Amino acid sequence: MQAATKPSVAHEPAAHAERASSPPPAPGGSPVVQPGWLRVTHWINVLAVLVMITSGWRIYNASPLFDFRFANGITLGGWLGGALRWHFAAMWLLAANGLVYLLLNLASGRMARRFFPLSVKGILHDAFAALRGRLAHADPRHYNYVQRAAYLFAVLDLMLLIASGLAIWKPVQLGWLCDLFGGFQGARWVHFLAMSGLVAFIVVHVVMVALVPRTLRTMITGR
């Protein structure tokens, strides 16, 4: 989620600290922006999330929370049983891939460098700067405060989706988890709202990538 506009000098100490701890440029090439493990986990995550969302919409249609259903053409599975199979298959892929992503982020120190420090003041400052067209992104290795908040939200939202999904899947065996969400129906509400938040993030993320195409290149080639 990025904006390529006029330079901003805000938060320079944090930016300098991150650039100083970023991987050095490869010999004879441009600096590495996204390491290989991150690119692999990112695209696996894209596949798993796409399958889970579209199959989840088909599952939702079998017992909707609201007075609407998702069009069959944008759902996956064909029927409830088929959708459940796709959903459970993608669930394990998402959980395993997410665990690898989280552990590697923590072990490499990337999460600390890219997502923090984070403050409400910084988020508001960068959000207003973006609205005025004054938020820079000269170095793709550096996340501004809005990006940090958005990506951290996505990570936490996926964790909430997995937890609420497990509560829906095994409400008896994982009764304690189901109780944390206020029961089976409460877990369904949380799951739906978390899914909606993730879809909103994806829409904004794709729009930002379309506005700054080089970010797609870095997620494919690493540079």
mmCIF file with all atom_site columns, C-alpha atoms in Angstrom:
data_model
loop_
_atom_site.group_PDB
_atom_site.id
_atom_site.type_symbol
_atom_site.label_atom_id
_atom_site.label_alt_id
_atom_site.label_comp_id
_atom_site.label_asym_id
_atom_site.label_entity_id
_atom_site.label_seq_id
_atom_site.pdbx_PDB_ins_code
_atom_site.Cartn_x
_atom_site.Cartn_y
_atom_site.Cartn_z
_atom_site.occupancy
_atom_site.B_iso_or_equiv
_atom_site.pdbx_formal_charge
_atom_site.auth_seq_id
_atom_site.auth_comp_id
_atom_site.auth_asym_id
_atom_site.auth_atom_id
_atom_site.pdbx_PDB_model_num
ATOM 1   C CA . MET A 1 1   ? 0.000   0.000   0.000   1.00 0.00 ? 1   MET A CA 1
ATOM 2   C CA . GLN A 1 2   ? 2.015   2.912   -1.231  1.00 0.00 ? 2   GLN A CA 1
ATOM 3   C CA . ALA A 1 3   ? 1.821   6.387   -2.681  1.00 0.00 ? 3   ALA A CA 1
ATOM 4   C CA . ALA A 1 4   ? 4.406   7.711   -5.133  1.00 0.00 ? 4   ALA A CA 1
ATOM 5   C CA . THR A 1 5   ? 4.148   11.465  -4.779  1.00 0.00 ? 5   THR A CA 1
ATOM 6   C CA . LYS A 1 6   ? 6.122   14.397  -3.456  1.00 0.00 ? 6   LYS A CA 1
ATOM 7   C CA . PRO A 1 7   ? 8.843   13.773  -0.857  1.00 0.00 ? 7   PRO A CA 1
ATOM 8   C CA . SER A 1 8   ? 8.130   13.976  2.842   1.00 0.00 ? 8   SER A CA 1
ATOM 9   C CA . VAL A 1 9   ? 10.838  14.477  5.445   1.00 0.00 ? 9   VAL A CA 1
ATOM 10  C CA . ALA A 1 10  ? 8.793   13.211  8.380   1.00 0.00 ? 10  ALA A CA 1
ATOM 11  C CA . HIS A 1 11  ? 10.086  10.364  10.507  1.00 0.00 ? 11  HIS A CA 1
ATOM 12  C CA . GLU A 1 12  ? 13.590  10.500  8.948   1.00 0.00 ? 12  GLU A CA 1
ATOM 13  C CA . PRO A 1 13  ? 15.353  8.947   12.006  1.00 0.00 ? 13  PRO A CA 1
ATOM 14  C CA . ALA A 1 14  ? 13.221  5.810   11.726  1.00 0.00 ? 14  ALA A CA 1
ATOM 15  C CA . ALA A 1 15  ? 13.762  5.691   7.966   1.00 0.00 ? 15  ALA A CA 1
ATOM 16  C CA . HIS A 1 16  ? 17.556  6.037   8.331   1.00 0.00 ? 16  HIS A CA 1
ATOM 17  C CA . ALA A 1 17  ? 17.623  3.320   10.992  1.00 0.00 ? 17  ALA A CA 1
ATOM 18  C CA . GLU A 1 18  ? 15.701  0.935   8.770   1.00 0.00 ? 18  GLU A CA 1
ATOM 19  C CA . ARG A 1 19  ? 17.847  1.629   5.729   1.00 0.00 ? 19  ARG A CA 1
ATOM 20  C CA . ALA A 1 20  ? 20.951  1.067   7.806   1.00 0.00 ? 20  ALA A CA 1
ATOM 21  C CA . SER A 1 21  ? 19.706  -2.384  8.865   1.00 0.00 ? 21  SER A CA 1
ATOM 22  C CA . SER A 1 22  ? 18.427  -3.375  5.415   1.00 0.00 ? 22  SER A CA 1
ATOM 23  C CA . PRO A 1 23  ? 20.281  -5.998  3.346   1.00 0.00 ? 23  PRO A CA 1
ATOM 24  C CA . PRO A 1 24  ? 23.140  -4.517  1.280   1.00 0.00 ? 24  PRO A CA 1
ATOM 25  C CA . PRO A 1 25  ? 22.850  -4.297  -2.501  1.00 0.00 ? 25  PRO A CA 1
ATOM 26  C CA . ALA A 1 26  ? 23.674  -7.482  -4.386  1.00 0.00 ? 26  ALA A CA 1
ATOM 27  C CA . PRO A 1 27  ? 26.989  -7.356  -6.286  1.00 0.00 ? 27  PRO A CA 1
ATOM 28  C CA . GLY A 1 28  ? 26.369  -5.768  -9.671  1.00 0.00 ? 28  GLY A CA 1
ATOM 29  C CA . GLY A 1 29  ? 22.658  -5.379  -9.015  1.00 0.00 ? 29  GLY A CA 1
ATOM 30  C CA . SER A 1 30  ? 20.050  -3.226  -7.299  1.00 0.00 ? 30  SER A CA 1
ATOM 31  C CA . PRO A 1 31  ? 19.320  -3.578  -3.568  1.00 0.00 ? 31  PRO A CA 1
ATOM 32  C CA . VAL A 1 32  ? 17.279  -6.565  -2.431  1.00 0.00 ? 32  VAL A CA 1
ATOM 33  C CA . VAL A 1 33  ? 13.866  -5.247  -1.397  1.00 0.00 ? 33  VAL A CA 1
ATOM 34  C CA . GLN A 1 34  ? 11.979  -8.483  -0.715  1.00 0.00 ? 34  GLN A CA 1
ATOM 35  C CA . PRO A 1 35  ? 13.936  -11.622 0.301   1.00 0.00 ? 35  PRO A CA 1
ATOM 36  C CA . GLY A 1 36  ? 13.149  -14.939 -1.353  1.00 0.00 ? 36  GLY A CA 1
ATOM 37  C CA . TRP A 1 37  ? 11.366  -16.474 1.637   1.00 0.00 ? 37  TRP A CA 1
ATOM 38  C CA . LEU A 1 38  ? 9.043   -13.463 1.831   1.00 0.00 ? 38  LEU A CA 1
ATOM 39  C CA . ARG A 1 39  ? 8.128   -13.648 -1.846  1.00 0.00 ? 39  ARG A CA 1
ATOM 40  C CA . VAL A 1 40  ? 7.383   -17.375 -1.625  1.00 0.00 ? 40  VAL A CA 1
ATOM 41  C CA . THR A 1 41  ? 5.202   -17.049 1.484   1.00 0.00 ? 41  THR A CA 1
ATOM 42  C CA . HIS A 1 42  ? 3.451   -14.012 0.003   1.00 0.00 ? 42  HIS A CA 1
ATOM 43  C CA . TRP A 1 43  ? 2.319   -15.815 -3.150  1.00 0.00 ? 43  TRP A CA 1
ATOM 44  C CA . ILE A 1 44  ? 1.354   -18.973 -1.269  1.00 0.00 ? 44  ILE A CA 1
ATOM 45  C CA . ASN A 1 45  ? -0.697  -16.730 0.994   1.00 0.00 ? 45  ASN A CA 1
ATOM 46  C CA . VAL A 1 46  ? -2.370  -15.100 -2.017  1.00 0.00 ? 46  VAL A CA 1
ATOM 47  C CA . LEU A 1 47  ? -3.466  -18.528 -3.288  1.00 0.00 ? 47  LEU A CA 1
ATOM 48  C CA . ALA A 1 48  ? -4.650  -19.759 0.114   1.00 0.00 ? 48  ALA A CA 1
ATOM 49  C CA . VAL A 1 49  ? -6.585  -16.572 0.902   1.00 0.00 ? 49  VAL A CA 1
ATOM 50  C CA . LEU A 1 50  ? -8.247  -16.516 -2.524  1.00 0.00 ? 50  LEU A CA 1
ATOM 51  C CA . VAL A 1 51  ? -9.422  -20.114 -2.106  1.00 0.00 ? 51  VAL A CA 1
ATOM 52  C CA . MET A 1 52  ? -10.593 -19.541 1.459   1.00 0.00 ? 52  MET A CA 1
ATOM 53  C CA . ILE A 1 53  ? -12.544 -16.380 0.679   1.00 0.00 ? 53  ILE A CA 1
ATOM 54  C CA . THR A 1 54  ? -14.339 -17.731 -2.382  1.00 0.00 ? 54  THR A CA 1
ATOM 55  C CA . SER A 1 55  ? -15.129 -21.105 -0.793  1.00 0.00 ? 55  SER A CA 1
ATOM 56  C CA . GLY A 1 56  ? -16.145 -19.295 2.397   1.00 0.00 ? 56  GLY A CA 1
ATOM 57  C CA . TRP A 1 57  ? -18.696 -17.268 0.467   1.00 0.00 ? 57  TRP A CA 1
ATOM 58  C CA . ARG A 1 58  ? -20.270 -20.509 -0.785  1.00 0.00 ? 58  ARG A CA 1
ATOM 59  C CA . ILE A 1 59  ? -20.378 -21.832 2.795   1.00 0.00 ? 59  ILE A CA 1
ATOM 60  C CA . TYR A 1 60  ? -21.953 -18.561 3.935   1.00 0.00 ? 60  TYR A CA 1
ATOM 61  C CA . ASN A 1 61  ? -24.682 -18.913 1.301   1.00 0.00 ? 61  ASN A CA 1
ATOM 62  C CA . ALA A 1 62  ? -25.845 -22.147 2.960   1.00 0.00 ? 62  ALA A CA 1
ATOM 63  C CA . SER A 1 63  ? -26.691 -20.255 6.167   1.00 0.00 ? 63  SER A CA 1
ATOM 64  C CA . PRO A 1 64  ? -26.432 -16.490 5.610   1.00 0.00 ? 64  PRO A CA 1
ATOM 65  C CA . LEU A 1 65  ? -26.092 -14.013 8.463   1.00 0.00 ? 65  LEU A CA 1
ATOM 66  C CA . PHE A 1 66  ? -27.702 -11.236 6.424   1.00 0.00 ? 66  PHE A CA 1
ATOM 67  C CA . ASP A 1 67  ? -30.471 -10.919 3.853   1.00 0.00 ? 67  ASP A CA 1
ATOM 68  C CA . PHE A 1 68  ? -28.131 -11.435 0.923   1.00 0.00 ? 68  PHE A CA 1
ATOM 69  C CA . ARG A 1 69  ? -26.076 -14.168 -0.691  1.00 0.00 ? 69  ARG A CA 1
ATOM 70  C CA . PHE A 1 70  ? -22.916 -14.030 -2.755  1.00 0.00 ? 70  PHE A CA 1
ATOM 71  C CA . ALA A 1 71  ? -23.327 -14.679 -6.478  1.00 0.00 ? 71  ALA A CA 1
ATOM 72  C CA . ASN A 1 72  ? -22.500 -18.295 -7.290  1.00 0.00 ? 72  ASN A CA 1
ATOM 73  C CA . GLY A 1 73  ? -20.188 -17.152 -10.062 1.00 0.00 ? 73  GLY A CA 1
ATOM 74  C CA . ILE A 1 74  ? -17.689 -15.686 -7.577  1.00 0.00 ? 74  ILE A CA 1
ATOM 75  C CA . THR A 1 75  ? -17.775 -18.620 -5.154  1.00 0.00 ? 75  THR A CA 1
ATOM 76  C CA . LEU A 1 76  ? -15.787 -21.858 -5.146  1.00 0.00 ? 76  LEU A CA 1
ATOM 77  C CA . GLY A 1 77  ? -16.910 -25.408 -4.478  1.00 0.00 ? 77  GLY A CA 1
ATOM 78  C CA . GLY A 1 78  ? -20.138 -25.763 -6.453  1.00 0.00 ? 78  GLY A CA 1
ATOM 79  C CA . TRP A 1 79  ? -22.098 -26.888 -3.385  1.00 0.00 ? 79  TRP A CA 1
ATOM 80  C CA . LEU A 1 80  ? -21.702 -26.856 0.399   1.00 0.00 ? 80  LEU A CA 1
ATOM 81  C CA . GLY A 1 81  ? -19.748 -30.110 0.631   1.00 0.00 ? 81  GLY A CA 1
ATOM 82  C CA . GLY A 1 82  ? -17.380 -29.112 -2.151  1.00 0.00 ? 82  GLY A CA 1
ATOM 83  C CA . ALA A 1 83  ? -16.850 -25.667 -0.651  1.00 0.00 ? 83  ALA A CA 1
ATOM 84  C CA . LEU A 1 84  ? -16.017 -27.188 2.731   1.00 0.00 ? 84  LEU A CA 1
ATOM 85  C CA . ARG A 1 85  ? -13.379 -29.426 1.145   1.00 0.00 ? 85  ARG A CA 1
ATOM 86  C CA . TRP A 1 86  ? -11.709 -26.471 -0.547  1.00 0.00 ? 86  TRP A CA 1
ATOM 87  C CA . HIS A 1 87  ? -11.967 -24.394 2.623   1.00 0.00 ? 87  HIS A CA 1
ATOM 88  C CA . PHE A 1 88  ? -10.369 -27.008 4.879   1.00 0.00 ? 88  PHE A CA 1
ATOM 89  C CA . ALA A 1 89  ? -7.597  -27.742 2.372   1.00 0.00 ? 89  ALA A CA 1
ATOM 90  C CA . ALA A 1 90  ? -6.707  -24.057 2.089   1.00 0.00 ? 90  ALA A CA 1
ATOM 91  C CA . MET A 1 91  ? -7.016  -23.617 5.857   1.00 0.00 ? 91  MET A CA 1
ATOM 92  C CA . TRP A 1 92  ? -4.036  -25.886 6.536   1.00 0.00 ? 92  TRP A CA 1
ATOM 93  C CA . LEU A 1 93  ? -2.007  -24.221 3.798   1.00 0.00 ? 93  LEU A CA 1
ATOM 94  C CA . LEU A 1 94  ? -2.802  -20.766 5.183   1.00 0.00 ? 94  LEU A CA 1
ATOM 95  C CA . ALA A 1 95  ? -2.014  -21.748 8.775   1.00 0.00 ? 95  ALA A CA 1
ATOM 96  C CA . ALA A 1 96  ? 1.279   -23.490 7.929   1.00 0.00 ? 96  ALA A CA 1
ATOM 97  C CA . ASN A 1 97  ? 2.414   -20.755 5.559   1.00 0.00 ? 97  ASN A CA 1
ATOM 98  C CA . GLY A 1 98  ? 1.392   -18.059 8.031   1.00 0.00 ? 98  GLY A CA 1
ATOM 99  C CA . LEU A 1 99  ? 3.401   -19.715 10.787  1.00 0.00 ? 99  LEU A CA 1
ATOM 100 C CA . VAL A 1 100 ? 6.496   -19.868 8.559   1.00 0.00 ? 100 VAL A CA 1
ATOM 101 C CA . TYR A 1 101 ? 5.996   -16.217 7.583   1.00 0.00 ? 101 TYR A CA 1
ATOM 102 C CA . LEU A 1 102 ? 5.626   -15.096 11.189  1.00 0.00 ? 102 LEU A CA 1
ATOM 103 C CA . LEU A 1 103 ? 8.594   -17.088 12.497  1.00 0.00 ? 103 LEU A CA 1
ATOM 104 C CA . LEU A 1 104 ? 10.923  -15.930 9.706   1.00 0.00 ? 104 LEU A CA 1
ATOM 105 C CA . ASN A 1 105 ? 9.821   -12.326 10.171  1.00 0.00 ? 105 ASN A CA 1
ATOM 106 C CA . LEU A 1 106 ? 10.591  -12.520 13.877  1.00 0.00 ? 106 LEU A CA 1
ATOM 107 C CA . ALA A 1 107 ? 13.837  -14.476 13.517  1.00 0.00 ? 107 ALA A CA 1
ATOM 108 C CA . SER A 1 108 ? 15.228  -12.184 10.810  1.00 0.00 ? 108 SER A CA 1
ATOM 109 C CA . GLY A 1 109 ? 14.203  -9.025  12.632  1.00 0.00 ? 109 GLY A CA 1
ATOM 110 C CA . ARG A 1 110 ? 12.255  -7.892  9.576   1.00 0.00 ? 110 ARG A CA 1
ATOM 111 C CA . MET A 1 111 ? 9.027   -7.399  11.510  1.00 0.00 ? 111 MET A CA 1
ATOM 112 C CA . ALA A 1 112 ? 10.730  -5.100  14.007  1.00 0.00 ? 112 ALA A CA 1
ATOM 113 C CA . ARG A 1 113 ? 12.357  -3.096  11.190  1.00 0.00 ? 113 ARG A CA 1
ATOM 114 C CA . ARG A 1 114 ? 9.374   -2.858  8.853   1.00 0.00 ? 114 ARG A CA 1
ATOM 115 C CA . PHE A 1 115 ? 6.372   -2.655  11.197  1.00 0.00 ? 115 PHE A CA 1
ATOM 116 C CA . PHE A 1 116 ? 7.773   -0.678  14.114  1.00 0.00 ? 116 PHE A CA 1
ATOM 117 C CA . PRO A 1 117 ? 7.931   1.870   15.642  1.00 0.00 ? 117 PRO A CA 1
ATOM 118 C CA . LEU A 1 118 ? 4.220   2.557   15.231  1.00 0.00 ? 118 LEU A CA 1
ATOM 119 C CA . SER A 1 119 ? 2.174   5.368   16.754  1.00 0.00 ? 119 SER A CA 1
ATOM 120 C CA . VAL A 1 120 ? -1.247  6.942   16.296  1.00 0.00 ? 120 VAL A CA 1
ATOM 121 C CA . LYS A 1 121 ? 0.427   10.312  15.737  1.00 0.00 ? 121 LYS A CA 1
ATOM 122 C CA . GLY A 1 122 ? 2.619   8.865   12.986  1.00 0.00 ? 122 GLY A CA 1
ATOM 123 C CA . ILE A 1 123 ? -0.327  7.123   11.307  1.00 0.00 ? 123 ILE A CA 1
ATOM 124 C CA . LEU A 1 124 ? -2.407  10.318  11.297  1.00 0.00 ? 124 LEU A CA 1
ATOM 125 C CA . HIS A 1 125 ? 0.521   12.387  10.029  1.00 0.00 ? 125 HIS A CA 1
ATOM 126 C CA . ASP A 1 126 ? 1.220   10.046  7.111   1.00 0.00 ? 126 ASP A CA 1
ATOM 127 C CA . ALA A 1 127 ? -2.478  9.569   6.338   1.00 0.00 ? 127 ALA A CA 1
ATOM 128 C CA . PHE A 1 128 ? -2.995  13.332  5.998   1.00 0.00 ? 128 PHE A CA 1
ATOM 129 C CA . ALA A 1 129 ? 0.241   13.605  3.997   1.00 0.00 ? 129 ALA A CA 1
ATOM 130 C CA . ALA A 1 130 ? -1.056  10.932  1.604   1.00 0.00 ? 130 ALA A CA 1
ATOM 131 C CA . LEU A 1 131 ? -4.357  12.770  1.181   1.00 0.00 ? 131 LEU A CA 1
ATOM 132 C CA . ARG A 1 132 ? -2.422  15.940  0.283   1.00 0.00 ? 132 ARG A CA 1
ATOM 133 C CA . GLY A 1 133 ? -0.175  14.057  -2.137  1.00 0.00 ? 133 GLY A CA 1
ATOM 134 C CA . ARG A 1 134 ? 2.911   14.661  -0.027  1.00 0.00 ? 134 ARG A CA 1
ATOM 135 C CA . LEU A 1 135 ? 3.741   11.163  1.151   1.00 0.00 ? 135 LEU A CA 1
ATOM 136 C CA . ALA A 1 136 ? 6.928   9.819   -0.418  1.00 0.00 ? 136 ALA A CA 1
ATOM 137 C CA . HIS A 1 137 ? 8.046   6.273   -1.035  1.00 0.00 ? 137 HIS A CA 1
ATOM 138 C CA . ALA A 1 138 ? 11.476  6.741   -2.563  1.00 0.00 ? 138 ALA A CA 1
ATOM 139 C CA . ASP A 1 139 ? 12.881  3.651   -0.820  1.00 0.00 ? 139 ASP A CA 1
ATOM 140 C CA . PRO A 1 140 ? 10.586  0.587   -1.139  1.00 0.00 ? 140 PRO A CA 1
ATOM 141 C CA . ARG A 1 141 ? 12.487  -1.045  1.739   1.00 0.00 ? 141 ARG A CA 1
ATOM 142 C CA . HIS A 1 142 ? 10.981  1.525   4.088   1.00 0.00 ? 142 HIS A CA 1
ATOM 143 C CA . TYR A 1 143 ? 7.322   1.400   5.132   1.00 0.00 ? 143 TYR A CA 1
ATOM 144 C CA . ASN A 1 144 ? 5.572   4.606   6.122   1.00 0.00 ? 144 ASN A CA 1
ATOM 145 C CA . TYR A 1 145 ? 3.294   4.604   9.154   1.00 0.00 ? 145 TYR A CA 1
ATOM 146 C CA . VAL A 1 146 ? 0.130   3.944   7.140   1.00 0.00 ? 146 VAL A CA 1
ATOM 147 C CA . GLN A 1 147 ? 1.728   0.912   5.501   1.00 0.00 ? 147 GLN A CA 1
ATOM 148 C CA . ARG A 1 148 ? 2.972   -0.397  8.840   1.00 0.00 ? 148 ARG A CA 1
ATOM 149 C CA . ALA A 1 149 ? -0.506  -0.129  10.336  1.00 0.00 ? 149 ALA A CA 1
ATOM 150 C CA . ALA A 1 150 ? -2.164  -1.722  7.287   1.00 0.00 ? 150 ALA A CA 1
ATOM 151 C CA . TYR A 1 151 ? 0.189   -4.701  7.053   1.00 0.00 ? 151 TYR A CA 1
ATOM 152 C CA . LEU A 1 152 ? 0.112   -5.267  10.798  1.00 0.00 ? 152 LEU A CA 1
ATOM 153 C CA . PHE A 1 153 ? -3.689  -5.186  10.619  1.00 0.00 ? 153 PHE A CA 1
ATOM 154 C CA . ALA A 1 154 ? -3.613  -7.829  7.873   1.00 0.00 ? 154 ALA A CA 1
ATOM 155 C CA . VAL A 1 155 ? -1.397  -10.124 9.958   1.00 0.00 ? 155 VAL A CA 1
ATOM 156 C CA . LEU A 1 156 ? -3.586  -9.776  13.060  1.00 0.00 ? 156 LEU A CA 1
ATOM 157 C CA . ASP A 1 157 ? -6.784  -10.083 11.018  1.00 0.00 ? 157 ASP A CA 1
ATOM 158 C CA . LEU A 1 158 ? -5.592  -13.362 9.491   1.00 0.00 ? 158 LEU A CA 1
ATOM 159 C CA . MET A 1 159 ? -4.822  -14.679 12.968  1.00 0.00 ? 159 MET A CA 1
ATOM 160 C CA . LEU A 1 160 ? -8.355  -13.724 14.047  1.00 0.00 ? 160 LEU A CA 1
ATOM 161 C CA . LEU A 1 161 ? -9.789  -15.444 10.972  1.00 0.00 ? 161 LEU A CA 1
ATOM 162 C CA . ILE A 1 162 ? -7.926  -18.656 11.762  1.00 0.00 ? 162 ILE A CA 1
ATOM 163 C CA . ALA A 1 163 ? -8.929  -18.597 15.442  1.00 0.00 ? 163 ALA A CA 1
ATOM 164 C CA . SER A 1 164 ? -12.613 -17.885 14.755  1.00 0.00 ? 164 SER A CA 1
ATOM 165 C CA . GLY A 1 165 ? -12.601 -20.445 11.935  1.00 0.00 ? 165 GLY A CA 1
ATOM 166 C CA . LEU A 1 166 ? -11.294 -23.133 14.283  1.00 0.00 ? 166 LEU A CA 1
ATOM 167 C CA . ALA A 1 167 ? -14.029 -22.219 16.776  1.00 0.00 ? 167 ALA A CA 1
ATOM 168 C CA . ILE A 1 168 ? -16.665 -22.684 14.067  1.00 0.00 ? 168 ILE A CA 1
ATOM 169 C CA . TRP A 1 169 ? -15.112 -25.926 12.838  1.00 0.00 ? 169 TRP A CA 1
ATOM 170 C CA . LYS A 1 170 ? -14.745 -27.581 16.262  1.00 0.00 ? 170 LYS A CA 1
ATOM 171 C CA . PRO A 1 171 ? -17.168 -25.815 18.639  1.00 0.00 ? 171 PRO A CA 1
ATOM 172 C CA . VAL A 1 172 ? -17.293 -28.813 21.008  1.00 0.00 ? 172 VAL A CA 1
ATOM 173 C CA . GLN A 1 173 ? -13.667 -29.956 20.988  1.00 0.00 ? 173 GLN A CA 1
ATOM 174 C CA . LEU A 1 174 ? -12.495 -26.324 21.135  1.00 0.00 ? 174 LEU A CA 1
ATOM 175 C CA . GLY A 1 175 ? -15.263 -25.151 23.415  1.00 0.00 ? 175 GLY A CA 1
ATOM 176 C CA . TRP A 1 176 ? -12.974 -22.780 25.308  1.00 0.00 ? 176 TRP A CA 1
ATOM 177 C CA . LEU A 1 177 ? -12.069 -21.037 22.049  1.00 0.00 ? 177 LEU A CA 1
ATOM 178 C CA . CYS A 1 178 ? -15.681 -20.898 20.946  1.00 0.00 ? 178 CYS A CA 1
ATOM 179 C CA . ASP A 1 179 ? -16.607 -19.348 24.304  1.00 0.00 ? 179 ASP A CA 1
ATOM 180 C CA . LEU A 1 180 ? -14.056 -16.574 23.751  1.00 0.00 ? 180 LEU A CA 1
ATOM 181 C CA . PHE A 1 181 ? -16.113 -15.451 20.770  1.00 0.00 ? 181 PHE A CA 1
ATOM 182 C CA . GLY A 1 182 ? -19.400 -15.628 22.646  1.00 0.00 ? 182 GLY A CA 1
ATOM 183 C CA . GLY A 1 183 ? -20.434 -19.032 21.334  1.00 0.00 ? 183 GLY A CA 1
ATOM 184 C CA . PHE A 1 184 ? -20.830 -20.574 17.892  1.00 0.00 ? 184 PHE A CA 1
ATOM 185 C CA . GLN A 1 185 ? -22.921 -17.755 16.446  1.00 0.00 ? 185 GLN A CA 1
ATOM 186 C CA . GLY A 1 186 ? -20.573 -15.144 17.889  1.00 0.00 ? 186 GLY A CA 1
ATOM 187 C CA . ALA A 1 187 ? -17.645 -16.900 16.214  1.00 0.00 ? 187 ALA A CA 1
ATOM 188 C CA . ARG A 1 188 ? -19.519 -16.776 12.902  1.00 0.00 ? 188 ARG A CA 1
ATOM 189 C CA . TRP A 1 189 ? -20.019 -13.027 13.247  1.00 0.00 ? 189 TRP A CA 1
ATOM 190 C CA . VAL A 1 190 ? -16.367 -12.451 14.104  1.00 0.00 ? 190 VAL A CA 1
ATOM 191 C CA . HIS A 1 191 ? -15.291 -14.669 11.201  1.00 0.00 ? 191 HIS A CA 1
ATOM 192 C CA . PHE A 1 192 ? -17.483 -12.767 8.741   1.00 0.00 ? 192 PHE A CA 1
ATOM 193 C CA . LEU A 1 193 ? -16.359 -9.341  9.952   1.00 0.00 ? 193 LEU A CA 1
ATOM 194 C CA . ALA A 1 194 ? -12.700 -10.385 9.871   1.00 0.00 ? 194 ALA A CA 1
ATOM 195 C CA . MET A 1 195 ? -13.198 -11.675 6.327   1.00 0.00 ? 195 MET A CA 1
ATOM 196 C CA . SER A 1 196 ? -14.778 -8.353  5.347   1.00 0.00 ? 196 SER A CA 1
ATOM 197 C CA . GLY A 1 197 ? -11.817 -6.480  6.814   1.00 0.00 ? 197 GLY A CA 1
ATOM 198 C CA . LEU A 1 198 ? -9.393  -8.669  4.873   1.00 0.00 ? 198 LEU A CA 1
ATOM 199 C CA . VAL A 1 199 ? -11.279 -8.146  1.609   1.00 0.00 ? 199 VAL A CA 1
ATOM 200 C CA . ALA A 1 200 ? -11.201 -4.375  2.193   1.00 0.00 ? 200 ALA A CA 1
ATOM 201 C CA . PHE A 1 201 ? -7.439  -4.556  2.784   1.00 0.00 ? 201 PHE A CA 1
ATOM 202 C CA . ILE A 1 202 ? -6.941  -6.593  -0.402  1.00 0.00 ? 202 ILE A CA 1
ATOM 203 C CA . VAL A 1 203 ? -8.925  -4.098  -2.501  1.00 0.00 ? 203 VAL A CA 1
ATOM 204 C CA . VAL A 1 204 ? -6.905  -1.129  -1.223  1.00 0.00 ? 204 VAL A CA 1
ATOM 205 C CA . HIS A 1 205 ? -3.657  -3.084  -1.527  1.00 0.00 ? 205 HIS A CA 1
ATOM 206 C CA . VAL A 1 206 ? -4.317  -4.017  -5.165  1.00 0.00 ? 206 VAL A CA 1
ATOM 207 C CA . VAL A 1 207 ? -5.240  -0.415  -6.014  1.00 0.00 ? 207 VAL A CA 1
ATOM 208 C CA . MET A 1 208 ? -2.015  0.859   -4.439  1.00 0.00 ? 208 MET A CA 1
ATOM 209 C CA . VAL A 1 209 ? 0.031   -1.735  -6.323  1.00 0.00 ? 209 VAL A CA 1
ATOM 210 C CA . ALA A 1 210 ? -1.636  -0.623  -9.566  1.00 0.00 ? 210 ALA A CA 1
ATOM 211 C CA . LEU A 1 211 ? -0.651  2.974   -8.782  1.00 0.00 ? 211 LEU A CA 1
ATOM 212 C CA . VAL A 1 212 ? 2.953   1.986   -7.978  1.00 0.00 ? 212 VAL A CA 1
ATOM 213 C CA . PRO A 1 213 ? 3.699   -0.954  -10.347 1.00 0.00 ? 213 PRO A CA 1
ATOM 214 C CA . ARG A 1 214 ? 7.313   -1.375  -9.247  1.00 0.00 ? 214 ARG A CA 1
ATOM 215 C CA . THR A 1 215 ? 6.078   -2.828  -5.958  1.00 0.00 ? 215 THR A CA 1
ATOM 216 C CA . LEU A 1 216 ? 4.730   -5.801  -7.912  1.00 0.00 ? 216 LEU A CA 1
ATOM 217 C CA . ARG A 1 217 ? 8.121   -6.257  -9.556  1.00 0.00 ? 217 ARG A CA 1
ATOM 218 C CA . THR A 1 218 ? 9.873   -6.333  -6.181  1.00 0.00 ? 218 THR A CA 1
ATOM 219 C CA . MET A 1 219 ? 7.491   -9.060  -5.012  1.00 0.00 ? 219 MET A CA 1
ATOM 220 C CA . ILE A 1 220 ? 8.354   -11.132 -8.095  1.00 0.00 ? 220 ILE A CA 1
ATOM 221 C CA . THR A 1 221 ? 12.068  -10.503 -8.608  1.00 0.00 ? 221 THR A CA 1
ATOM 222 C CA . GLY A 1 222 ? 13.015  -9.232  -5.154  1.00 0.00 ? 222 GLY A CA 1
ATOM 223 C CA . ARG A 1 223 ? 14.422  -5.975  -6.599  1.00 0.00 ? 223 ARG A CA 1
#
